[in-house]
Amino acid sequence: MTGALAFLLLAQAALWPDMDPMVQKGYDHFYNLEYLEAIASFQKAVEAAPADPDRRNHLAQAVLFSLMFRAGALETEMVTGGNPFLRRPKMEPAPAEEKLFDDSLAECIRLSKALLEKNPNDTKALYAQGVALGLRGTYNYLVKKAWLDSLKDMTAGRKLHNRVYELDPSNVDSLMMQGMHDYVVGSLPFTYKVLGFLAGFHGDREKGIRTVRIVAEKGKYNRVDAEILLGIVARRERRPGDALKICEKLRSQFPRNFLILFELSQMYADLGDKDNAWKALDRVEELKKSDAPGFHSLPLERIEFARGNLLFWYDDPEAAIVHLRKATERAQLLDPNSGVTAWLRLGQCLDLRGRRAEAKAAYRSAMEYWPGSEEAKSARKYLDKVFTINEKRAMTG
């Protein structure tokens, strides 16, 4: 997962035995995609220790991931090649969500500044403030599309964590933001790197990967997140075998997280192992139909979309159409990313089978489903131009 997803985000803790039980409970929900429950748990944790700035960050982070999950953004498909996040429409938080996020970070920053006034070298306060700035920068990047504000916040947060590491070299977790920042900015197109120069930072992909690997090997609270990021990097850079190993490990740790099984299917597909890719989807469907914990809210249409998309990539458009039809029958149950892609894939498969009138109807549905998305723009193009097998092959080349 990118909650995997999110190669930008600052997930602050895995389920470690020395963590406060209320925070542990929140992160158990968090890593298993139960974001409403995670938010409720972190709110109780804040109430129990209102002067702890870290708990405000936990709460803000859960709100942010909840938004991403709802938008269908917590999958590595969203961060492989081409920086698709840069082109996606804004996420639309509810006013109450935005207020909870903003208020949590504002209070974290206020509390950490008060501690730093007493002791400028308070590493806990420096770390918490850096996380808050990183989360705010991530929100500006993904939700508000405010690139320069985002880079400024993330650069300021990175500097605070650099200071933590200077004061306490044993705090390997403080390297996580540096590694992510290096990798993310180093991966941006040139136009966006110019903004990085304006913010005083250039980025370095390889250095970022090396730093994150150190956190994965020696970190404490950020070790899981470092492993997740390394998995995302492996898939982004077309090393699915490495990503698969990490995904299998995460599956055993977070059994209620259905996105991990979808990720496993994609990893096997990238390796050319269609049978195991299909079996991973069979397992998702088995768990869904048995009402296994964590799978109740997963719509069957999401599984049908995954099957259709897999068959599309394996050059079986006729079989893919069957599954994509089922996925789009109730496309309103899908997240925006899956829904619009399902309509686009259906149109492309119909075109490949010479069913032009039906294909055009599917493209129109994609455009209506999420008008501002890249998929809708592609659908508009194919209204006037038949999607061909050569174009599909170019997509994988």
Coordinates of C-alpha atoms in Angstrom, one line a residue:
M1 CA 0.0 0.0 0.0
T2 CA 1.1 3.6 -0.1
G3 CA -0.2 4.1 3.2
A4 CA 1.5 2.9 2.2
L5 CA 0.8 5.7 -0.4
A6 CA 1.9 8.0 0.4
F7 CA 5.5 8.5 -0.4
L8 CA 5.2 12.1 0.8
L9 CA 3.5 11.4 4.1
L10 CA 4.9 11.3 7.6
A11 CA 3.3 8.3 9.3
Q12 CA 4.9 8.6 12.7
A13 CA 4.7 5.3 14.5
A14 CA 4.1 1.6 14.0
L15 CA 2.7 -0.6 16.7
W16 CA 5.6 -0.7 19.2
P17 CA 5.3 -2.1 22.7
D18 CA 6.5 1.0 24.5
M19 CA 3.8 3.2 23.0
D20 CA 0.9 4.6 24.9
P21 CA -2.0 2.1 24.6
M22 CA -4.4 4.7 23.3
V23 CA -2.0 5.8 20.6
Q24 CA -1.3 2.1 19.8
K25 CA -5.0 1.5 19.3
G26 CA -5.2 4.5 17.0
Y27 CA -2.3 3.2 14.9
D28 CA -3.8 -0.3 14.7
H29 CA -6.9 1.3 13.1
F30 CA -4.7 3.6 11.0
Y31 CA -2.6 0.9 9.4
N32 CA -5.7 -1.2 8.7
L33 CA -7.4 1.6 6.8
E34 CA -10.0 2.3 9.6
Y35 CA -9.5 6.0 9.5
L36 CA -12.7 7.1 11.3
E37 CA -11.8 4.8 14.2
A38 CA -8.2 6.0 14.1
I39 CA -9.4 9.6 14.3
A40 CA -11.7 8.8 17.3
S41 CA -8.9 7.0 19.1
F42 CA -6.4 9.8 18.6
Q43 CA -9.0 12.4 19.7
K44 CA -9.3 10.4 23.0
A45 CA -5.5 10.3 23.2
V46 CA -5.4 14.1 22.9
E47 CA -8.0 14.5 25.6
A48 CA -6.0 12.3 27.9
A49 CA -2.8 14.3 27.4
P50 CA -3.7 17.7 25.9
A51 CA -0.2 19.1 26.4
D52 CA 1.5 16.4 24.2
P53 CA 2.2 17.9 20.8
D54 CA 2.8 14.5 19.2
R55 CA -0.8 13.4 19.7
R56 CA -2.0 16.4 17.7
N57 CA 0.2 15.2 14.9
H58 CA -1.2 11.7 15.1
L59 CA -4.7 13.1 14.8
A60 CA -3.9 15.4 11.8
Q61 CA -2.2 12.6 10.0
A62 CA -5.2 10.3 10.4
V63 CA -7.4 13.1 8.9
L64 CA -5.1 13.5 5.9
F65 CA -4.9 9.8 5.2
S66 CA -8.7 9.5 5.5
L67 CA -9.0 12.1 2.7
M68 CA -6.5 10.2 0.5
F69 CA -8.2 6.9 1.1
R70 CA -11.6 8.3 0.2
A71 CA -10.1 9.7 -3.0
G72 CA -8.5 6.4 -3.9
A73 CA -5.0 7.8 -3.6
L74 CA -3.5 5.1 -1.3
E75 CA -2.2 2.8 -3.9
T76 CA 1.2 2.6 -5.5
E77 CA -0.4 2.8 -8.9
M78 CA -0.8 6.5 -8.0
V79 CA 2.9 7.1 -7.5
T80 CA 4.5 5.0 -10.3
G81 CA 5.9 7.1 -13.1
G82 CA 4.9 10.5 -14.4
N83 CA 4.2 12.1 -11.0
P84 CA 0.4 11.7 -11.4
F85 CA -0.3 13.5 -8.1
L86 CA 0.9 16.7 -9.8
R87 CA -1.8 16.4 -12.3
R88 CA -4.8 15.2 -10.3
P89 CA -7.7 17.5 -9.3
K90 CA -7.7 18.8 -5.7
M91 CA -9.1 16.6 -3.0
E92 CA -12.2 18.1 -1.4
P93 CA -12.2 17.9 2.4
A94 CA -15.3 18.7 4.3
P95 CA -15.1 21.9 6.3
A96 CA -15.1 20.0 9.6
E97 CA -12.2 17.8 8.4
E98 CA -10.2 20.8 7.3
K99 CA -10.8 22.5 10.6
L100 CA -9.8 19.5 12.6
F101 CA -6.6 19.1 10.6
D102 CA -5.7 22.8 10.8
D103 CA -6.5 23.1 14.5
S104 CA -4.5 20.0 15.4
L105 CA -1.4 21.3 13.7
A106 CA -1.8 24.8 14.9
E107 CA -2.0 23.5 18.5
C108 CA 0.9 21.2 18.0
I109 CA 3.1 24.1 16.8
R110 CA 1.9 26.3 19.7
L111 CA 2.7 23.6 22.2
S112 CA 6.1 22.8 20.7
K113 CA 7.1 26.4 20.5
A114 CA 6.2 26.9 24.2
L115 CA 8.5 24.0 25.1
L116 CA 11.3 25.4 22.9
E117 CA 11.1 28.7 24.7
K118 CA 12.0 26.9 27.8
N119 CA 14.7 24.7 26.2
P120 CA 15.7 25.5 22.6
N121 CA 17.3 22.0 22.4
D122 CA 14.3 20.1 23.4
T123 CA 14.5 17.3 20.8
K124 CA 11.0 16.1 21.4
A125 CA 9.5 19.5 20.7
L126 CA 11.8 20.1 17.7
Y127 CA 10.7 16.7 16.2
A128 CA 7.0 17.4 16.8
Q129 CA 7.2 20.8 15.2
G130 CA 9.0 19.4 12.2
V131 CA 6.4 16.7 11.8
A132 CA 3.6 19.3 11.9
L133 CA 5.3 21.4 9.2
G134 CA 5.8 18.3 7.1
L135 CA 2.1 17.3 7.4
R136 CA 1.0 20.8 6.6
G137 CA 3.4 20.8 3.6
T138 CA 2.0 17.5 2.4
Y139 CA -1.6 18.8 2.8
N140 CA -0.7 21.9 0.7
Y141 CA 0.9 19.6 -1.9
L142 CA -1.9 17.1 -2.2
V143 CA -5.0 18.9 -1.2
K144 CA -4.5 22.6 -1.9
K145 CA -2.0 22.2 -4.8
A146 CA 0.0 25.0 -3.3
W147 CA 3.5 23.9 -4.4
L148 CA 5.6 26.7 -3.1
D149 CA 3.9 26.8 0.3
S150 CA 4.3 23.0 0.5
L151 CA 8.1 23.1 -0.3
K152 CA 8.7 25.9 2.2
D153 CA 6.9 23.9 5.0
M154 CA 8.7 20.7 4.1
T155 CA 12.1 22.4 4.0
A156 CA 11.5 24.1 7.3
G157 CA 10.4 20.7 8.8
R158 CA 13.5 19.0 7.4
K159 CA 15.7 21.6 9.0
L160 CA 14.2 21.0 12.4
H161 CA 14.7 17.3 12.1
N162 CA 18.3 17.9 10.9
R163 CA 18.7 19.8 14.2
V164 CA 17.2 16.8 16.2
Y165 CA 19.8 14.5 14.6
E166 CA 22.6 16.9 15.3
L167 CA 21.6 17.0 19.0
D168 CA 20.9 13.3 19.2
P169 CA 22.6 11.1 16.6
S170 CA 20.9 8.0 18.1
N171 CA 17.5 9.4 16.9
V172 CA 17.5 7.6 13.5
D173 CA 13.8 8.2 13.1
S174 CA 14.6 11.9 12.5
L175 CA 16.3 11.0 9.3
M176 CA 12.9 9.9 7.8
M177 CA 11.8 13.3 6.7
Q178 CA 15.2 14.1 5.2
G179 CA 15.1 10.9 3.1
M180 CA 11.5 11.4 1.9
H181 CA 12.2 15.1 1.2
D182 CA 15.4 14.2 -0.8
Y183 CA 13.6 11.5 -2.8
V184 CA 10.3 13.5 -3.5
V185 CA 11.9 16.7 -4.6
G186 CA 14.6 14.9 -6.5
S187 CA 11.9 13.0 -8.4
L188 CA 9.9 16.2 -9.4
P189 CA 10.0 17.4 -13.0
F190 CA 12.3 20.3 -13.7
T191 CA 9.6 22.9 -13.5
Y192 CA 8.7 21.9 -10.0
K193 CA 12.4 21.6 -9.0
V194 CA 12.7 25.3 -9.8
L195 CA 10.3 25.8 -6.9
G196 CA 12.6 23.7 -4.8
F197 CA 15.5 26.0 -5.6
L198 CA 13.3 29.0 -4.5
A199 CA 12.7 27.2 -1.2
G200 CA 16.4 26.6 -0.8
F201 CA 16.5 22.9 -1.5
H202 CA 17.4 20.8 -4.6
G203 CA 16.6 17.2 -3.8
D204 CA 18.6 14.0 -4.5
R205 CA 16.7 10.8 -5.2
E206 CA 19.6 8.4 -4.6
K207 CA 20.6 10.0 -1.4
G208 CA 17.0 9.9 -0.3
I209 CA 16.8 6.2 -0.9
R210 CA 20.0 5.6 1.0
T211 CA 18.7 7.6 4.0
V212 CA 15.3 5.9 4.1
R213 CA 17.1 2.5 4.0
I214 CA 19.0 3.5 7.1
V215 CA 15.7 4.2 8.9
A216 CA 14.3 0.9 7.7
E217 CA 17.3 -0.9 9.2
K218 CA 17.9 1.1 12.4
G219 CA 14.9 3.2 13.1
K220 CA 12.3 2.6 15.8
Y221 CA 9.0 4.3 15.3
N222 CA 9.5 5.1 11.6
R223 CA 10.8 1.7 10.6
V224 CA 7.5 0.4 9.1
D225 CA 7.0 3.6 7.2
A226 CA 10.6 3.5 5.8
E227 CA 9.9 -0.1 4.6
I228 CA 6.7 1.1 3.0
L229 CA 8.5 3.9 1.2
L230 CA 11.2 1.5 0.0
G231 CA 8.5 -0.7 -1.4
I232 CA 6.9 2.2 -3.2
V233 CA 10.3 3.3 -4.6
A234 CA 10.9 -0.3 -5.8
R235 CA 7.6 -0.4 -7.7
R236 CA 8.1 3.1 -9.1
E237 CA 11.5 2.2 -10.4
R238 CA 10.3 -1.1 -11.8
R239 CA 11.7 -3.5 -9.3
P240 CA 8.5 -5.4 -8.4
G241 CA 10.4 -8.4 -6.8
D242 CA 11.8 -6.1 -4.1
A243 CA 8.4 -4.5 -3.6
L244 CA 6.7 -7.9 -3.3
K245 CA 8.8 -9.0 -0.4
I246 CA 7.9 -5.8 1.5
C247 CA 4.2 -6.3 0.6
E248 CA 4.2 -9.9 1.9
K249 CA 5.6 -8.7 5.2
L250 CA 3.1 -6.0 5.6
R251 CA 0.3 -8.4 4.8
S252 CA 1.1 -10.4 7.9
Q253 CA 1.4 -7.3 10.1
F254 CA -1.9 -5.6 9.0
P255 CA -4.4 -8.4 8.0
R256 CA -7.4 -6.0 7.9
N257 CA -5.8 -3.9 5.2
F258 CA -7.3 -5.0 2.0
L259 CA -5.2 -2.6 -0.1
I260 CA -2.2 -4.8 0.6
L261 CA -3.8 -7.7 -1.3
F262 CA -4.6 -5.4 -4.2
E263 CA -1.0 -4.3 -4.2
L264 CA 0.2 -7.9 -4.2
S265 CA -1.9 -8.5 -7.3
Q266 CA -0.3 -5.6 -9.0
M267 CA 3.2 -6.7 -8.0
Y268 CA 2.7 -10.2 -9.4
A269 CA 1.3 -8.6 -12.5
D270 CA 4.4 -6.5 -12.9
L271 CA 6.5 -9.7 -12.6
G272 CA 4.5 -11.3 -15.4
D273 CA 2.9 -13.8 -12.9
K274 CA -0.8 -13.6 -14.0
D275 CA -1.9 -16.7 -12.0
N276 CA -0.7 -15.3 -8.6
A277 CA -2.0 -11.8 -9.5
W278 CA -5.4 -13.4 -10.0
K279 CA -5.1 -15.5 -6.9
A280 CA -4.5 -12.4 -4.8
L281 CA -7.8 -11.0 -6.1
D282 CA -9.5 -14.3 -5.4
R283 CA -8.3 -14.0 -1.8
V284 CA -9.7 -10.4 -1.5
E285 CA -13.1 -11.7 -2.8
E286 CA -13.1 -14.7 -0.3
L287 CA -12.4 -12.3 2.6
K288 CA -15.1 -9.9 1.4
K289 CA -17.7 -12.6 1.1
S290 CA -16.9 -14.1 4.4
D291 CA -17.3 -10.7 6.0
A292 CA -13.7 -10.8 7.4
P293 CA -12.7 -8.0 9.7
G294 CA -11.7 -4.9 7.6
F295 CA -13.3 -6.2 4.4
H296 CA -17.0 -5.3 5.1
S297 CA -16.8 -1.8 3.6
L298 CA -15.0 -2.9 0.5
P299 CA -17.4 -2.9 -2.5
L300 CA -17.3 -6.0 -4.7
E301 CA -17.2 -3.5 -7.6
R302 CA -13.7 -2.6 -6.6
I303 CA -12.6 -6.2 -7.0
E304 CA -14.3 -6.4 -10.4
F305 CA -12.4 -3.3 -11.5
A306 CA -9.1 -4.9 -10.4
R307 CA -9.9 -8.0 -12.3
G308 CA -10.9 -6.1 -15.4
N309 CA -7.8 -3.9 -15.2
L310 CA -5.6 -6.9 -14.9
L311 CA -7.1 -8.6 -17.9
F312 CA -6.8 -5.3 -19.9
W313 CA -3.0 -5.3 -19.3
Y314 CA -2.8 -9.0 -20.2
D315 CA -4.4 -8.4 -23.6
D316 CA -7.7 -10.1 -22.9
P317 CA -10.2 -7.2 -23.6
E318 CA -13.2 -9.5 -24.1
A319 CA -12.9 -11.0 -20.6
A320 CA -12.0 -7.6 -19.2
I321 CA -15.3 -6.2 -20.5
V322 CA -17.3 -8.6 -18.4
H323 CA -15.6 -7.5 -15.2
L324 CA -15.5 -3.8 -16.1
R325 CA -19.3 -3.9 -16.8
K326 CA -19.9 -5.2 -13.3
A327 CA -17.6 -2.6 -11.8
T328 CA -19.3 0.3 -13.6
E329 CA -22.9 -0.9 -13.0
R330 CA -22.6 0.8 -9.6
A331 CA -19.6 3.0 -10.1
Q332 CA -20.8 5.4 -7.5
L333 CA -19.6 2.9 -4.9
L334 CA -16.1 3.2 -6.1
D335 CA -13.5 5.8 -5.1
P336 CA -13.0 8.5 -7.7
N337 CA -9.8 7.1 -9.0
S338 CA -11.1 3.6 -9.5
G339 CA -14.4 4.7 -10.9
V340 CA -13.1 7.0 -13.6
T341 CA -10.4 4.4 -14.6
A342 CA -13.0 1.6 -14.8
W343 CA -15.1 3.7 -17.3
L344 CA -11.9 4.5 -19.3
R345 CA -10.7 0.9 -19.4
L346 CA -14.2 -0.2 -20.4
G347 CA -14.1 2.2 -23.3
Q348 CA -10.6 1.1 -24.3
C349 CA -11.5 -2.6 -24.2
L350 CA -14.6 -2.0 -26.3
D351 CA -12.6 -0.1 -28.8
L352 CA -10.1 -3.0 -29.0
R353 CA -13.0 -5.3 -29.8
G354 CA -14.4 -3.0 -32.5
R355 CA -17.5 -2.0 -30.5
R356 CA -17.1 1.7 -31.2
A357 CA -20.6 3.0 -30.2
E358 CA -20.4 1.3 -26.8
A359 CA -16.8 2.5 -26.4
K360 CA -17.9 6.1 -27.0
A361 CA -20.7 5.8 -24.4
A362 CA -18.1 4.5 -21.8
Y363 CA -15.8 7.4 -22.6
R364 CA -18.7 9.9 -22.0
S365 CA -19.4 8.2 -18.7
A366 CA -15.7 8.6 -17.7
M367 CA -15.9 12.3 -18.5
E368 CA -19.1 12.7 -16.5
Y369 CA -17.8 10.7 -13.5
W370 CA -14.7 12.9 -12.8
P371 CA -14.5 15.8 -15.3
G372 CA -11.2 17.3 -14.2
S373 CA -9.2 14.0 -14.0
E374 CA -6.5 12.9 -16.4
E375 CA -8.6 9.8 -17.2
A376 CA -11.5 12.1 -18.3
K377 CA -9.1 14.0 -20.6
S378 CA -8.0 10.7 -22.1
A379 CA -11.6 9.7 -22.6
R380 CA -12.3 12.9 -24.4
K381 CA -9.5 12.2 -26.8
Y382 CA -10.8 8.8 -27.6
L383 CA -14.2 10.1 -28.4
D384 CA -12.6 11.3 -31.6
K385 CA -9.9 8.7 -32.0
V386 CA -10.2 4.9 -31.7
F387 CA -8.0 3.4 -29.0
T388 CA -5.7 0.8 -30.7
I389 CA -3.6 -2.1 -29.7
N390 CA -0.5 -0.1 -30.7
E391 CA -1.5 2.7 -28.2
K392 CA -1.9 0.1 -25.5
R393 CA 1.5 -1.4 -26.2
A394 CA 3.0 2.1 -26.1
M395 CA 1.5 2.6 -22.6
T396 CA 3.6 -0.3 -21.3
G397 CA 6.7 0.5 -23.3

